[in-house]
Amino acid sequence: MVISESQLFAFLMLGVFITCILFVLFGQLTVRKLRKKPEVKDKLGIEFASGWDILNVASALCRPKWMDNRYKKSRLSGLAANAEVLYQHTTLFDRILARIFWYSYVMSGSGLILMLILNLLGVFD
């Protein structure tokens, strides 16, 4: 059974749709709660565009400890969210939702970029 280009694209767009729903859920259930706490409000990282702090929080809750330690030592550490503070103020449900959202975001985005590159190389012709 061979998967056609349109079937692969439809599958990836379904992943994008699910990611959009998870983005809104994670933002409303977790990040909204964190924005209201004064001790956490300034630790959510830089918001380049509206909603960027949702991505910062999700990535901070999914980062391995060694990478988080590297971010802290960097001069640009203010751009990323502080994972230690976030772990203190989130529940297990929040962390699981963050991981589901973040990995669906990364996988659907990477899949679409890979499909674009393969299409430019002529794989689907």
Short mmCIF file of N, CA and C in Angstrom, two decimals, residues 57-108:
data_model
loop_
_atom_site.label_atom_id
_atom_site.label_comp_id
_atom_site.label_asym_id
_atom_site.label_seq_id
_atom_site.Cartn_x
_atom_site.Cartn_y
_atom_site.Cartn_z
N VAL A 57 6.52 28.31 27.49
CA VAL A 57 6.20 27.47 28.64
C VAL A 57 6.20 26.00 28.24
N ALA A 58 5.59 25.67 27.12
CA ALA A 58 5.55 24.27 26.69
C ALA A 58 6.96 23.74 26.42
N SER A 59 7.80 24.53 25.78
CA SER A 59 9.16 24.05 25.51
C SER A 59 9.97 23.92 26.80
N ALA A 60 9.75 24.83 27.76
CA ALA A 60 10.47 24.75 29.03
C ALA A 60 10.07 23.51 29.81
N LEU A 61 8.80 23.14 29.75
CA LEU A 61 8.35 21.95 30.48
C LEU A 61 8.76 20.65 29.79
N CYS A 62 9.22 20.73 28.55
CA CYS A 62 9.64 19.53 27.80
C CYS A 62 11.15 19.40 27.67
N ARG A 63 11.87 20.44 28.05
CA ARG A 63 13.33 20.42 27.91
C ARG A 63 13.97 19.46 28.89
N PRO A 64 15.02 18.75 28.47
CA PRO A 64 15.79 17.96 29.42
C PRO A 64 16.55 18.86 30.39
N LYS A 65 16.89 18.33 31.54
CA LYS A 65 17.54 19.12 32.59
C LYS A 65 18.89 19.68 32.12
N TRP A 66 19.67 18.88 31.38
CA TRP A 66 20.99 19.34 30.93
C TRP A 66 20.86 20.53 29.98
N MET A 67 19.81 20.53 29.14
CA MET A 67 19.62 21.64 28.22
C MET A 67 19.15 22.89 28.98
N ASP A 68 18.34 22.67 30.01
CA ASP A 68 17.88 23.79 30.82
C ASP A 68 19.05 24.45 31.54
N ASN A 69 20.00 23.64 32.04
CA ASN A 69 21.20 24.19 32.68
C ASN A 69 22.04 25.00 31.69
N ARG A 70 22.11 24.55 30.45
CA ARG A 70 22.84 25.29 29.42
C ARG A 70 22.18 26.62 29.13
N TYR A 71 20.84 26.61 29.07
CA TYR A 71 20.11 27.86 28.81
C TYR A 71 20.36 28.88 29.91
N LYS A 72 20.44 28.41 31.15
CA LYS A 72 20.65 29.33 32.28
C LYS A 72 22.01 30.01 32.21
N LYS A 73 23.01 29.32 31.67
CA LYS A 73 24.36 29.87 31.59
C LYS A 73 24.53 30.83 30.41
N SER A 74 23.60 30.79 29.49
CA SER A 74 23.69 31.61 28.29
C SER A 74 23.35 33.07 28.58
N ARG A 75 23.91 33.96 27.77
CA ARG A 75 23.59 35.38 27.90
C ARG A 75 22.15 35.66 27.46
N LEU A 76 21.60 34.78 26.66
CA LEU A 76 20.25 34.96 26.16
C LEU A 76 19.22 34.19 26.99
N SER A 77 19.54 33.90 28.23
CA SER A 77 18.66 33.08 29.06
C SER A 77 17.31 33.74 29.34
N GLY A 78 17.22 35.05 29.21
CA GLY A 78 15.97 35.74 29.44
C GLY A 78 14.92 35.50 28.36
N LEU A 79 15.35 34.97 27.23
CA LEU A 79 14.41 34.71 26.14
C LEU A 79 13.54 33.49 26.41
N ALA A 80 14.08 32.53 27.15
CA ALA A 80 13.37 31.28 27.42
C ALA A 80 12.70 31.34 28.79
N ALA A 81 11.69 30.51 28.96
CA ALA A 81 10.98 30.43 30.24
C ALA A 81 11.84 29.67 31.25
N ASN A 82 11.68 30.01 32.52
CA ASN A 82 12.42 29.37 33.60
C ASN A 82 11.70 28.08 34.01
N ALA A 83 12.30 26.94 33.71
CA ALA A 83 11.65 25.66 33.94
C ALA A 83 11.50 25.34 35.43
N GLU A 84 12.46 25.74 36.26
CA GLU A 84 12.36 25.44 37.70
C GLU A 84 11.14 26.09 38.33
N VAL A 85 10.92 27.34 38.01
CA VAL A 85 9.76 28.06 38.54
C VAL A 85 8.47 27.46 38.00
N LEU A 86 8.47 27.08 36.73
CA LEU A 86 7.28 26.50 36.13
C LEU A 86 6.93 25.16 36.76
N TYR A 87 7.94 24.34 37.06
CA TYR A 87 7.68 23.05 37.70
C TYR A 87 7.07 23.23 39.09
N GLN A 88 7.42 24.29 39.77
CA GLN A 88 6.87 24.54 41.10
C GLN A 88 5.40 24.95 41.05
N HIS A 89 4.98 25.55 39.95
CA HIS A 89 3.64 26.11 39.86
C HIS A 89 2.72 25.39 38.88
N THR A 90 3.11 24.20 38.42
CA THR A 90 2.25 23.43 37.53
C THR A 90 1.98 22.06 38.12
N THR A 91 0.89 21.47 37.66
CA THR A 91 0.52 20.13 38.11
C THR A 91 1.01 19.09 37.10
N LEU A 92 0.84 17.85 37.45
CA LEU A 92 1.22 16.76 36.54
C LEU A 92 0.39 16.84 35.25
N PHE A 93 -0.89 17.16 35.37
CA PHE A 93 -1.74 17.31 34.19
C PHE A 93 -1.21 18.40 33.26
N ASP A 94 -0.79 19.52 33.83
CA ASP A 94 -0.23 20.62 33.03
C ASP A 94 1.01 20.17 32.27
N ARG A 95 1.86 19.42 32.93
CA ARG A 95 3.10 18.96 32.29
C ARG A 95 2.83 17.95 31.18
N ILE A 96 1.87 17.07 31.40
CA ILE A 96 1.51 16.09 30.37
C ILE A 96 0.90 16.80 29.17
N LEU A 97 0.00 17.75 29.43
CA LEU A 97 -0.61 18.52 28.35
C LEU A 97 0.46 19.31 27.58
N ALA A 98 1.44 19.85 28.30
CA ALA A 98 2.53 20.57 27.64
C ALA A 98 3.32 19.66 26.72
N ARG A 99 3.61 18.46 27.18
CA ARG A 99 4.38 17.52 26.35
C ARG A 99 3.59 17.07 25.13
N ILE A 100 2.32 16.77 25.31
CA ILE A 100 1.50 16.37 24.16
C ILE A 100 1.43 17.50 23.15
N PHE A 101 1.18 18.73 23.63
CA PHE A 101 1.12 19.87 22.72
C PHE A 101 2.45 20.11 22.03
N TRP A 102 3.54 20.15 22.80
CA TRP A 102 4.84 20.51 22.22
C TRP A 102 5.29 19.50 21.17
N TYR A 103 5.14 18.20 21.47
CA TYR A 103 5.61 17.21 20.51
C TYR A 103 4.71 17.13 19.29
N SER A 104 3.42 17.39 19.43
CA SER A 104 2.57 17.45 18.24
C SER A 104 2.92 18.68 17.40
N TYR A 105 3.26 19.78 18.05
CA TYR A 105 3.68 21.00 17.37
C TYR A 105 4.97 20.75 16.57
N VAL A 106 5.93 20.13 17.21
CA VAL A 106 7.22 19.87 16.56
C VAL A 106 7.06 18.85 15.42
N MET A 107 6.31 17.79 15.66
CA MET A 107 6.17 16.75 14.65
C MET A 107 5.38 17.23 13.43
N SER A 108 4.29 17.95 13.65
CA SER A 108 3.51 18.40 12.50
C SER A 108 4.27 19.46 11.70
#
